[in-house]
Every structure is written in structure tokens, then in C-alpha cells.
Short mmCIF file of C-alpha atoms and ligand atoms in Angstrom, two decimals:
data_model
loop_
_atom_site.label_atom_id
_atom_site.label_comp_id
_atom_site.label_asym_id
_atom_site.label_seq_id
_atom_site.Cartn_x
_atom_site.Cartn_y
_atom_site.Cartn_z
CA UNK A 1 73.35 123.49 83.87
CA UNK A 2 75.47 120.39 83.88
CA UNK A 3 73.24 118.47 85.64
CA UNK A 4 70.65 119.24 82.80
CA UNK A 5 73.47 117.66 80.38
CA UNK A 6 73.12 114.42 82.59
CA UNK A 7 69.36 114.01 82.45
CA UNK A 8 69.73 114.66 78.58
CA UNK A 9 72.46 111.86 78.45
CA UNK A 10 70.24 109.86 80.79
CA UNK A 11 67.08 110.58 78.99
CA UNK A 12 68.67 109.97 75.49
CA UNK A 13 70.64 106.62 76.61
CA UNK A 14 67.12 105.37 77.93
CA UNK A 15 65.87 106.36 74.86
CA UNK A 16 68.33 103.78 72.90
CA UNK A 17 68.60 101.08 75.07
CA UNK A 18 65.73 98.95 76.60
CA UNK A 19 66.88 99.83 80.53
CA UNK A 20 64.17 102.58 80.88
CA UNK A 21 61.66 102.80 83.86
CA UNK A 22 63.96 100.24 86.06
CA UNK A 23 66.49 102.79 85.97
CA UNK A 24 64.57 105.48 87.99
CA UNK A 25 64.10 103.03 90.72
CA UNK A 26 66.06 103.90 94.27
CA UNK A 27 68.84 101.18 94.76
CA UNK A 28 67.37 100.42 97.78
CA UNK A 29 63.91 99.33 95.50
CA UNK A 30 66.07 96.88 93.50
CA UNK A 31 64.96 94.19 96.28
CA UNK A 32 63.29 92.15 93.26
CA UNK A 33 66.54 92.53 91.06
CA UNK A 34 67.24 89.33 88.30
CA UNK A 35 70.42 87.51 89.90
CA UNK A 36 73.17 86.45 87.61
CA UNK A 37 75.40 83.83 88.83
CA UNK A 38 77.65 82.69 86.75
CA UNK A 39 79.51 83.96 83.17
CA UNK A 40 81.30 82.76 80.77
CA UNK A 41 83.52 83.82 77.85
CA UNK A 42 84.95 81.88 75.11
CA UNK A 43 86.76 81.84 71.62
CA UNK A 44 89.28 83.23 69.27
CA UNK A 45 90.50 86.41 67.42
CA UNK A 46 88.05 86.40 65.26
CA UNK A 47 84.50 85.68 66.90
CA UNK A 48 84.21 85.46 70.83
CA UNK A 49 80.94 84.92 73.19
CA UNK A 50 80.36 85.87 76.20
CA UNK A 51 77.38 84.05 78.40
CA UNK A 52 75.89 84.90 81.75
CA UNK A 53 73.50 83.12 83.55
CA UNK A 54 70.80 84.71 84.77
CA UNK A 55 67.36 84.15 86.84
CA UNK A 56 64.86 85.65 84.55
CA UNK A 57 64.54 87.65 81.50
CA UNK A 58 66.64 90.98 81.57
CA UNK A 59 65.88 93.55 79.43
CA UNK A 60 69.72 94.78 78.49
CA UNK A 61 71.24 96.90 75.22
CA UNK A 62 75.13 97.04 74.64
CA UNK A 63 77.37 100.03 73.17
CA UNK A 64 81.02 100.16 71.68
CA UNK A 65 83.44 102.55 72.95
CA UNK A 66 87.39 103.53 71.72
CA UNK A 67 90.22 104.18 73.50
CA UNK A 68 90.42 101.56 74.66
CA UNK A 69 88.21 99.90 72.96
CA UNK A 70 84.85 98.62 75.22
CA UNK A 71 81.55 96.72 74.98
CA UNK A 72 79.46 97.36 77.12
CA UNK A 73 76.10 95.68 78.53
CA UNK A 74 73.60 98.14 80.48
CA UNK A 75 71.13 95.53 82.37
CA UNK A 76 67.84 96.89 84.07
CA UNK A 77 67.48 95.63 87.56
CA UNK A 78 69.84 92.85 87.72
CA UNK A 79 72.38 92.01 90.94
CA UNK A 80 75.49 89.83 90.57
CA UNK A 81 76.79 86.56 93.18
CA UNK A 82 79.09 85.77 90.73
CA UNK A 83 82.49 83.73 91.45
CA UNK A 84 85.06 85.84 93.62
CA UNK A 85 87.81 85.70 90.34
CA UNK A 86 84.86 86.75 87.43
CA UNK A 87 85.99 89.10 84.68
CA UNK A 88 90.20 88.70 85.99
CA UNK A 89 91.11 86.62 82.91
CA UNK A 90 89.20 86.65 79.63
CA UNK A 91 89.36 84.76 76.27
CA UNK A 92 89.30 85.09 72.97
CA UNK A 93 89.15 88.93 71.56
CA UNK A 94 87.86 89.76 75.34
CA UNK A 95 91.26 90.67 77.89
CA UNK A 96 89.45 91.34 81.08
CA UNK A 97 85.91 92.72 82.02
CA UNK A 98 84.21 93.60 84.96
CA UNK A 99 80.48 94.11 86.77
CA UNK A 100 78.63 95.98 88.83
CA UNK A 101 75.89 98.19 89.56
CA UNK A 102 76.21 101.60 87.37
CA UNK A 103 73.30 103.76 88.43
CA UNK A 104 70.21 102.92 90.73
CA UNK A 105 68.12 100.17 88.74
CA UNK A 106 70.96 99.83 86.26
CA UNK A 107 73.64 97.13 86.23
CA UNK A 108 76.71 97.00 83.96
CA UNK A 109 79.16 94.72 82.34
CA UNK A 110 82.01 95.90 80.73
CA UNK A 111 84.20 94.09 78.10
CA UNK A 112 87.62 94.94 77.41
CA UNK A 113 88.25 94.28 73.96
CA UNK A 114 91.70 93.88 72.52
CA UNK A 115 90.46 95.06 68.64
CA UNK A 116 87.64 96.62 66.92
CA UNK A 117 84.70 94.31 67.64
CA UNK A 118 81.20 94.50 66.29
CA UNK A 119 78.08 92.72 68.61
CA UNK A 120 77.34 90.59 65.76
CA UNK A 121 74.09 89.12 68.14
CA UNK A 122 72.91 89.86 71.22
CA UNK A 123 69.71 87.63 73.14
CA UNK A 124 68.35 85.98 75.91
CA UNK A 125 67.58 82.47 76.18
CA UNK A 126 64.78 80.87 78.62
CA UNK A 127 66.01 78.40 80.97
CA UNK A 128 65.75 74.42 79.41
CA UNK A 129 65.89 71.61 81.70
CA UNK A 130 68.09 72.42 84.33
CA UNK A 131 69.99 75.45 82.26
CA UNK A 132 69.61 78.69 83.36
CA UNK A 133 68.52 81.49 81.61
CA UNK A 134 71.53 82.67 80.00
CA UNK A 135 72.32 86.06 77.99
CA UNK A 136 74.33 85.54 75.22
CA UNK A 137 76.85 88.57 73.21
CA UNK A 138 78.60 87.31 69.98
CA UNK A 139 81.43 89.65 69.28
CA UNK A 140 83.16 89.60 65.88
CA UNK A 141 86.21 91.23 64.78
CA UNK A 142 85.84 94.41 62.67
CA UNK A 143 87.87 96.64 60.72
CA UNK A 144 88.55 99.98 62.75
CA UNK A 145 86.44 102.01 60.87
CA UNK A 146 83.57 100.42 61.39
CA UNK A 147 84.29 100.14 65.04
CA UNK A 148 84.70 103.98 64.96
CA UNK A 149 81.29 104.09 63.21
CA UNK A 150 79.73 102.52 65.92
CA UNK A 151 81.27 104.50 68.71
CA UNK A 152 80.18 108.19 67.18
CA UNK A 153 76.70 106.50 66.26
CA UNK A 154 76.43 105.92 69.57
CA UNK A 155 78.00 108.37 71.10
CA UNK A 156 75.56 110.78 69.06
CA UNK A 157 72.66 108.63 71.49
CA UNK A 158 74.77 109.70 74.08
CA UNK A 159 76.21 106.33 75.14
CA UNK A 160 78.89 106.62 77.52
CA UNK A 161 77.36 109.40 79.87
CA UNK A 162 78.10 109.42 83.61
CA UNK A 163 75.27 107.61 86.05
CA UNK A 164 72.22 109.82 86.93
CA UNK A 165 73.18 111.38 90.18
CA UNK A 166 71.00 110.60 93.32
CA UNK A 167 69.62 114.39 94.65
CA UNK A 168 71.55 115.46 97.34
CA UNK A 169 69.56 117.78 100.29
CA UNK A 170 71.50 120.76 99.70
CA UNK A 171 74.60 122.34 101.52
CA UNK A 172 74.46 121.39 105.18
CA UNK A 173 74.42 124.17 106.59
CA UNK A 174 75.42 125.22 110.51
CA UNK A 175 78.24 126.05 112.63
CA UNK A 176 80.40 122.94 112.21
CA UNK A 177 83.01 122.00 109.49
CA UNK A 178 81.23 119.72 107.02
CA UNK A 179 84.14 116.96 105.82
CA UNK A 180 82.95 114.82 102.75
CA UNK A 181 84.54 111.52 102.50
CA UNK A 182 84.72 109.82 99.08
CA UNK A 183 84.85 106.14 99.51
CA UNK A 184 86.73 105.12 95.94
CA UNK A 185 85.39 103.06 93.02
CA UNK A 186 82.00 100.85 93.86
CA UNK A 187 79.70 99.60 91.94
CA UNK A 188 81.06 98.65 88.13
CA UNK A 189 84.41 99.69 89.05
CA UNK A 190 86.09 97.32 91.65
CA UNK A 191 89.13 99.04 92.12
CA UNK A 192 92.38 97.19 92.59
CA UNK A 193 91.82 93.78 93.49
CA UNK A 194 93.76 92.14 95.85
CA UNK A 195 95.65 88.75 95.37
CA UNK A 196 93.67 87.32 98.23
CA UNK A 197 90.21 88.54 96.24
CA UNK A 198 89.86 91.52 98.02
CA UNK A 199 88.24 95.00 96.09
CA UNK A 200 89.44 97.86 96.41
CA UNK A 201 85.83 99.82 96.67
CA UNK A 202 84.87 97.14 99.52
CA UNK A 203 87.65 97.88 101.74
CA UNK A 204 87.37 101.67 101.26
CA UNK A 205 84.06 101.79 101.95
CA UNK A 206 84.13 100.12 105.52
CA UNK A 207 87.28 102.05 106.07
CA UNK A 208 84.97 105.52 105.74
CA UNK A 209 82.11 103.88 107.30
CA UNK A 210 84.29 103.67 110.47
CA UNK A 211 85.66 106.96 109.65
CA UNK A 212 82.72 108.59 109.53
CA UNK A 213 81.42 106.82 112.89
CA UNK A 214 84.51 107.90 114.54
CA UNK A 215 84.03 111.60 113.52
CA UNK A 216 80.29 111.93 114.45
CA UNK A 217 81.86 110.52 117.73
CA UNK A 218 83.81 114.09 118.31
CA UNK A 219 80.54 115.87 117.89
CA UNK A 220 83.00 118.57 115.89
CA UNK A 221 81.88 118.44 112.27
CA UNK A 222 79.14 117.15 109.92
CA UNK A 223 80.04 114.20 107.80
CA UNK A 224 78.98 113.36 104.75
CA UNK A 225 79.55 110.31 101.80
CA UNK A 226 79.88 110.36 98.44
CA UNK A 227 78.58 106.60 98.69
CA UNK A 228 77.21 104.77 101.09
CA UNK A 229 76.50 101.85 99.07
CA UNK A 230 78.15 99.38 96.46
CA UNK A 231 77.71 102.51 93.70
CA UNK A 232 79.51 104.00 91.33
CA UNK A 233 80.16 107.61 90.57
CA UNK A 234 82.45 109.67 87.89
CA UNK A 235 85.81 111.64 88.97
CA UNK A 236 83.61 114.53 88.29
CA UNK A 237 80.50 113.79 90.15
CA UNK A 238 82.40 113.11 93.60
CA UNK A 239 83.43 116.52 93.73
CA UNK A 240 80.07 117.78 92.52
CA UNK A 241 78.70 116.14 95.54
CA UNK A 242 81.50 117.43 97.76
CA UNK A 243 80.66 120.54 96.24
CA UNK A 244 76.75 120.60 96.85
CA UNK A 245 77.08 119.62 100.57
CA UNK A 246 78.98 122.60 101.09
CA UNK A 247 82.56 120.72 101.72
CA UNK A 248 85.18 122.28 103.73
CA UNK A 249 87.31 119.50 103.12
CA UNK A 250 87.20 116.36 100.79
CA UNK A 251 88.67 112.97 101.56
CA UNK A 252 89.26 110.37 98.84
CA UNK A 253 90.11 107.53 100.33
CA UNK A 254 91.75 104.45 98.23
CA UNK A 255 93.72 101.19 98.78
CA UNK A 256 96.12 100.87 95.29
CA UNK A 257 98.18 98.31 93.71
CA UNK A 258 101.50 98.54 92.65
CA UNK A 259 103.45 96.64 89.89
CA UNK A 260 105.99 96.15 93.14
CA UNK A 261 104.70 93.63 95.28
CA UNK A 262 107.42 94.46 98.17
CA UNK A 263 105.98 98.18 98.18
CA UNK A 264 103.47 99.08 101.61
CA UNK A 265 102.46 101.65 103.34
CA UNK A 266 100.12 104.48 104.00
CA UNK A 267 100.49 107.61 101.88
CA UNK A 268 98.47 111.06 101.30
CA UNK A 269 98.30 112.79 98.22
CA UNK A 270 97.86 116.27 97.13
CA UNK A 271 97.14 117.58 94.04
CA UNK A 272 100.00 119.00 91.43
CA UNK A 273 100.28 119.20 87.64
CA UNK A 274 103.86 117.66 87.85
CA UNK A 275 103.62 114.66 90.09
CA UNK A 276 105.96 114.61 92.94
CA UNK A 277 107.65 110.85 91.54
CA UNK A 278 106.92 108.02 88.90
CA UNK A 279 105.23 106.11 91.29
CA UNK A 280 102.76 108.64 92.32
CA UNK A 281 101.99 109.28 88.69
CA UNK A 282 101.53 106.01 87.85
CA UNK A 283 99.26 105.73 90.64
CA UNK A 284 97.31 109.11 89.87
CA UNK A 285 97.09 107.23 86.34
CA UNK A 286 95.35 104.05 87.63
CA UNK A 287 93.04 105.68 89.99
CA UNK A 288 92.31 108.35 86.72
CA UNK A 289 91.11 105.30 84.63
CA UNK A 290 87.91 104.51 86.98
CA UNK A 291 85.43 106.62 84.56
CA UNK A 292 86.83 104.93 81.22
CA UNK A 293 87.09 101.52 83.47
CA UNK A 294 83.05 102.08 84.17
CA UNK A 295 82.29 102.78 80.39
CA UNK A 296 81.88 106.07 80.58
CA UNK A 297 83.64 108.84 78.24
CA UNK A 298 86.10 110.64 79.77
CA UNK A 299 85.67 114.12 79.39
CA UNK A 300 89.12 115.93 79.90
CA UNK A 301 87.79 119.04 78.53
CA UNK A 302 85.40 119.93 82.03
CA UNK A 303 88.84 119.97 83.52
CA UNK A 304 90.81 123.01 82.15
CA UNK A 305 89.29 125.91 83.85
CA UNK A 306 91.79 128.92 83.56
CA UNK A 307 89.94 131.41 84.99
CA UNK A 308 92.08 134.06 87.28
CA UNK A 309 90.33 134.25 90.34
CA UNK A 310 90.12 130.06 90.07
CA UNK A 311 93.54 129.97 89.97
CA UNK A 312 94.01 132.66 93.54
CA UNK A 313 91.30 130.07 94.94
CA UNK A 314 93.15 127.17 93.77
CA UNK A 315 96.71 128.60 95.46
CA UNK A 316 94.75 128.78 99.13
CA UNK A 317 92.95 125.81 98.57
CA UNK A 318 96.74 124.19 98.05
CA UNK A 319 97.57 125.44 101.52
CA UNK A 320 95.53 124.48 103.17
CA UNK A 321 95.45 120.71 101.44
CA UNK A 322 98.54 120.45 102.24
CA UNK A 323 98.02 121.21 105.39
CA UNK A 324 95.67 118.32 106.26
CA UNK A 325 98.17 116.09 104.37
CA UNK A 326 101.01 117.27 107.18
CA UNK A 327 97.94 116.40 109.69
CA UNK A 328 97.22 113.26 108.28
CA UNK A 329 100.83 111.99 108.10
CA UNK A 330 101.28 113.24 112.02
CA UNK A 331 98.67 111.28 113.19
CA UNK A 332 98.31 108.38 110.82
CA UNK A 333 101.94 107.83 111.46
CA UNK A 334 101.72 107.24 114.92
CA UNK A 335 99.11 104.09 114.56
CA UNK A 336 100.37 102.61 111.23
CA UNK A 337 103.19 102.23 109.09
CA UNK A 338 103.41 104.64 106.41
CA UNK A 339 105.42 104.73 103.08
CA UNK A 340 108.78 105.62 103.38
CA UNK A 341 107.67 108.84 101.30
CA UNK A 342 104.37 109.09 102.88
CA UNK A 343 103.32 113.11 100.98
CA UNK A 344 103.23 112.60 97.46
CA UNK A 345 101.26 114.51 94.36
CA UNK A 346 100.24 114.20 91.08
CA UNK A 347 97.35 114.76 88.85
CA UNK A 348 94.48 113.49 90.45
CA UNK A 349 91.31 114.25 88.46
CA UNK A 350 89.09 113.61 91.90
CA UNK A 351 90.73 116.35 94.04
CA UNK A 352 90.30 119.29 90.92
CA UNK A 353 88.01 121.00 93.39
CA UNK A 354 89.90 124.66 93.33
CA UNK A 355 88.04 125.21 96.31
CA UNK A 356 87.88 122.75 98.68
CA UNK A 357 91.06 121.20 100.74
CA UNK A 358 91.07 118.04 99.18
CA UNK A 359 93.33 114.81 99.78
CA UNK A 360 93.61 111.35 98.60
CA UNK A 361 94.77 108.70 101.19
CA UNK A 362 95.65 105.80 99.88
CA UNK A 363 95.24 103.30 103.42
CA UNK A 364 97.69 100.32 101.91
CA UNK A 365 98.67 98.63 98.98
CA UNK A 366 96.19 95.43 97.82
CA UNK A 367 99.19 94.22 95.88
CA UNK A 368 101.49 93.43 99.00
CA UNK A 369 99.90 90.46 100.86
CA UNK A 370 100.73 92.07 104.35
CA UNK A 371 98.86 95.09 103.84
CA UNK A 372 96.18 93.41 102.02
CA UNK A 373 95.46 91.48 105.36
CA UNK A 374 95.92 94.68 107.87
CA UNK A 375 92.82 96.54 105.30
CA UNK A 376 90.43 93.73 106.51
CA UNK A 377 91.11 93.47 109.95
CA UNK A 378 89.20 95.47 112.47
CA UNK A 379 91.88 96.29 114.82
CA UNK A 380 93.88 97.95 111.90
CA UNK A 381 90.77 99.97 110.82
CA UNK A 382 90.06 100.98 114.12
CA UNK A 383 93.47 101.86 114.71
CA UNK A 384 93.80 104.30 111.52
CA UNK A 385 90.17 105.60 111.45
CA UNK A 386 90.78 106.92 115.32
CA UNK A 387 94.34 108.49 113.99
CA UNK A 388 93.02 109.92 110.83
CA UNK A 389 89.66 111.32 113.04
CA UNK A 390 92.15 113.10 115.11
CA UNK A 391 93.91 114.50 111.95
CA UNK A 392 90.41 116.29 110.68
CA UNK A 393 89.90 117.42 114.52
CA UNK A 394 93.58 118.80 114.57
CA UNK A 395 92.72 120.36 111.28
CA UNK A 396 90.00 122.27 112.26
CA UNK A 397 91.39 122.92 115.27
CA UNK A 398 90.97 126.44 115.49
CA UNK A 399 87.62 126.12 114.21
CA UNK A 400 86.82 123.92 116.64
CA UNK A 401 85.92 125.36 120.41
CA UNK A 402 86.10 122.41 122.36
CA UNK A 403 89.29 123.65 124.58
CA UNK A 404 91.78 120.50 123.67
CA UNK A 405 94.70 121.69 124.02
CA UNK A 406 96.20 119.41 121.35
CA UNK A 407 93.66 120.17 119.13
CA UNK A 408 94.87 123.82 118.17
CA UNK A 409 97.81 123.95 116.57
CA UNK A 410 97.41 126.66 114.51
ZN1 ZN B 1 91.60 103.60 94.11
#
């Protein structure tokens, strides 16, 4: 049923903005895409444009949204090389934005605006002399009711769904544990960034490309991705996926920042209503913001499911989470450092599924310069993918008849 809301929201957003038929293509079909390479933004509080350069004419249409307040730009068929610090600083009535692939055949910019804005014009411009093609977005400042005009206008075309979600083949099926890992972020949504340049959804997803490599290697479970590319998907839809592979266990895995640049370590978390410290709420908070981040609507509502027999689910579910998280810590914590409090929880809107042990790892933190460095080297990853392999073996253990003695603990 929900997925019929999607291709509505799809259908009707393709309906509004000029992105159509490119948007059905496969990412892998987006060989041909338009290249951007540079952007620009400029001005004051009261009128601000942004420019980007691109190789061709792209067929684009923009969108307000509140809270915070957005633009964003929904390009057909377009791929980025732009410079490694693009979107960190803006200008004018634009704080920060960021880029990135949103669905297959569908790029996205998003503008964070720091007041009501209006897209006073919006056009491409054919290369001259040795200028590129550029694509040009005049913003002008607007009272907030028009602003909150716009935003129901458009969400009533259904701006602001979540990306059309690839097929997947179906649960998987057989004797062996199926484990879903969920590289973070990708696409539009970089994730943290580190001070070195590094993203967040890069590091992640070599971490579980390694990960997964490792535990195809034991020959003990099936493992599938939420991503394998540079993609983006909601909160909700990496759970959905977890969900239609048949999961028997979900891992998020992340690499956060923290206001504290002293702060480092590995650390799992599990789900709870109450989070377990300020930190891990905070953190729960940031990693939260990656639908809004992306330009999507966040839809709170789909969350609250109170239904009894949910809730009994839910409670074994816990256990066992919590389980892998003592698993995780046991054998993580033997290759590399942890955080000094290295099981934490709070309310993480990708690890809602009531019935499948899920945890979030986050591997370091992008914000301390050390750790930054250990996420990109090999021997690190190596190092951590082996110990957190043996943590989904050891988990399964029981499950497992391959006669290692280690292996069942329980
Ligand atoms: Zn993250």
C-alpha cells in the first residue's frame, strides 16, 4: 500500500516538475549524465543567486519547503565533480546547501535558507565564449506567509516525497541468517563531513563493502545492502528494504561528528525512547535530520504504531538487539578503540523495525582528526570489518552449524 503512496508522490512530482522520463532510468544508465562543475552563490538578505555550471542544458524545477526552511533543485540526469568544500559555507539568504544524486536519473541540490524565500527566476543559460552553461536561481526574501503558501501549494503536488525505491527480488529465502547492512546517508545527503574533506556516506559505504566481503567469506549468512552505490534513501525506506529481504538482523553503520573535537571512539547503539545520555541524543538527532537534510518531508506520523502485539515483538526484538550490541562491543573492542561508553541508545528513527535486531554502529568520529584518518585507512577497515564479521558469526552462533567452538555462546 505504501509503496503505491510513493509512485503517486513520484508520479505527481514528475507531473510538476520537468525531471520526467530521465528519472525512470537505472543509475547505472546515467552514463550520459550533464556534469556540473562548479557553483556559485552570492548576495544579501534581501535577493541572493545561486549559479552552477553545467555541460549542457538540464531540464530542472525547484520547490520550497518549512521547517527549516529549503529550496530545492530536482535536476534530470545530471552528475556533480564539484570542488571538495561546495555547499560548506553559503552567502547571502543561503547558510549551507548540499548535492547529490536523489533517485536513479534524478539529481538534487538543496538550499538552506535562513528566511522565507520566494524563486523569484529560475533559467538556464547556453555557454558564450568560453562560459559554461550555467543555471541560474534568484531567491528573494518573502514574508512568511507567502513562503507557507508555497510550501502547501506544493506540497499538495506532492513535493517533498521520498526517492522511488529500486525493486528489490523478494525475501531471500534459505537456511542461512540474512544480515542487511545499511551503509548511512549517500547520494544528496553527505553525512558528516570531515575536517580533512572526508563524507560521511563515502567512508560508510567502503566500510560495509568490506563488511559484507568479509561475511560472504564465513559462508554463514546471506548479505544484503541497502546501497551499493552513491544513493540516497529515507529513514523509512532502509528498513523497508531490510524488511523485504527478509532481515534477521539490520546494521546501520555511520561515522558522526561531534561538537567535541577531543571525543573518539567506536560505539553501538540500540534503540530507546529515552536516550541513554545527551550525547547519544544529540547524535540520534543529527543522524534523524538526513530525510529533512535530502528535502524530503519528514513524516513522524508512519512512526507511532501502538499496536499490542507490536509492542511483545518490539520487547524480543530489544533482546536480542542488545544482544548483538554486547557482541559487537566484545569483538570490536579487541581490534579498535572504542568510546569510553561504547553501548549507548536513543531514538533512532532507522532502527524502528519492531521486528528485526537492529543496531547502529557508529565506526569513529569525522570530527576528531585521528579517527578521521584511521576511517580511510585499509588496515583499520580491515581490522574492524574482520572483528565486527566475527560479532554477526558469534551472534548467530547457535544458528550457525559450523562446530567453532567460539562461535556458540549461547
Ligand atoms: Zn550518520
Amino acid at each position: 500500500m505504501r509503496s503505491t503512496v510513493i509512485a503517486a508522490a513520484i508520479a505527481g512530482l514528475l507531473a510538476v516538475f520537468p525531471v520526467s522520463s530521465p528519472a525512470v532510468l537505472a543509475a547505472d544508465e546515467t552514463g550520459a549524465a550533464i556534469l556540473a562543475s562548479d557553483a556559485r552563490v552570492s548576495g544579501d538578505a534581501d535577493r541572493t543567486r545561486f549559479v552552477i555550471d553545467v555541460a549542457g542544458e538540464v531540464e530542472f524545477g525547484t520547490f520550497v519547503l518549512s521547517d527549516p526552511n529549503r529550496v530545492i533543485v530536482d535536476l534530470a540526469n545530471v552528475s556533480f565533480d564539484l570542488p571538495a568544500d561546495a555547499g560548506r559555507d553559503g552567502a547571502g539568504m543561503v547558510s549551507a546547501w548540499r548535492y547529490g544524486q536523489f533517485a536513479p536519473g534524478q539529481a538534487r541540490i538543496v538550499l538552506d535558507v535562513d528566511r522565507p524565500v520566494a524563486v523569484e527566476h529560475s533559467f538556464y543559460l547556453p555557454p558564450v565564449g568560453d562560459q559554461p552553461g550555467r543555471l541560474v536561481l534568484d531567491l528573494v526574501a518573502t514574508s512568511q506567509e507567502a513562503f507557507e503558501a508555497a510550501v502547501k501549494a506544493n506540497l499538495g503536488k506532492r513535493a517533498g516525497a521520498e526517492p522511488e525505491l529500486a525493486k528489490t527480488a523478494g525475501p531471500v529465502g534459505g537456511d542461512r541468517p540474512v544480515v542487511v547492512l545499511d551503509p548511512g546517508h549517500g547520494g544528496v545527503d553527505p553525512g558528516a563531513v570531515g575536517k580533512g574533506g572526508v563524507f560521511e556516506k563515502d567512508v560508510v559505504l567502503a566500510f560495509a563493502n568490506e563488511l559484507k566481503a568479509d561475511l560472504e567469506k564465513t559462508g554463514a549468512v546471506e548479505v544484503r545492502m541497502t546501497r551499493e552505490g552513491d544513493t540516497f534513501l529515507s529513514l523509512r525506506q532502509r528498513v523497508e528494504v531490510a524488511r523485504g529481504y527478509g532481515a534477521d538482523l539490520f546494521v546501520s553503520i555511520h561515522a558522526d561528528s561531534a561538537p567535541q573535537n577531543y571525543v573518539r571512539g567506536a560505539t553501538v547503539y540500540t534503540l530507546s525512547e529515552r536516550a541513554s545520555d545527551a550525547q547519544a541524543a544529540a547524535i540520534a538527532a543529527r543522524e534523524n535530520r538526513s530525510d529533512v537534510l535530502a528535502g524530503i518531508e519528514a513524516d513522524e506520523a508512519t512512526d507511532e504504531v501502538t499496536d499490542i502485539l507490536v509492542d511483545l515483538a518490539r520487547r524480543e526484538t530489544k533482546v536480542f538487539s542488545h544482544h548483538f550490541a554486547e557482541d559487537v562491543i566484545q569483538e570490536l573492542g579487541t581490534a579498535v578503540k572504542l568510546h569510553k561508553n561504547p553501548h549507548r541508545s536513543a531514538r533512532f528513527r532507522v532502527l524502528k523495525a519492531h521486528d528485526i535486531p537492529s543496531v547502529l554502529i557508529e565506526l569513529g568520529y569525522l570530527s576528531n582528526a585521528h579517527d578521521e584518518q584511521l576511517l580511510t585507512d585499509e588496515e583499520w577497515r580491515d581490522r574492524a570489518s574482520d572483528a565486527l564479521s566475527g560479532a554477526v558469526t558469534r551472534f548467530f552462533g547457535p544458528r550457525i552449524a559450523q562446530g567453532k567452538s567460539e562461535q556458540v555462546t549461547r
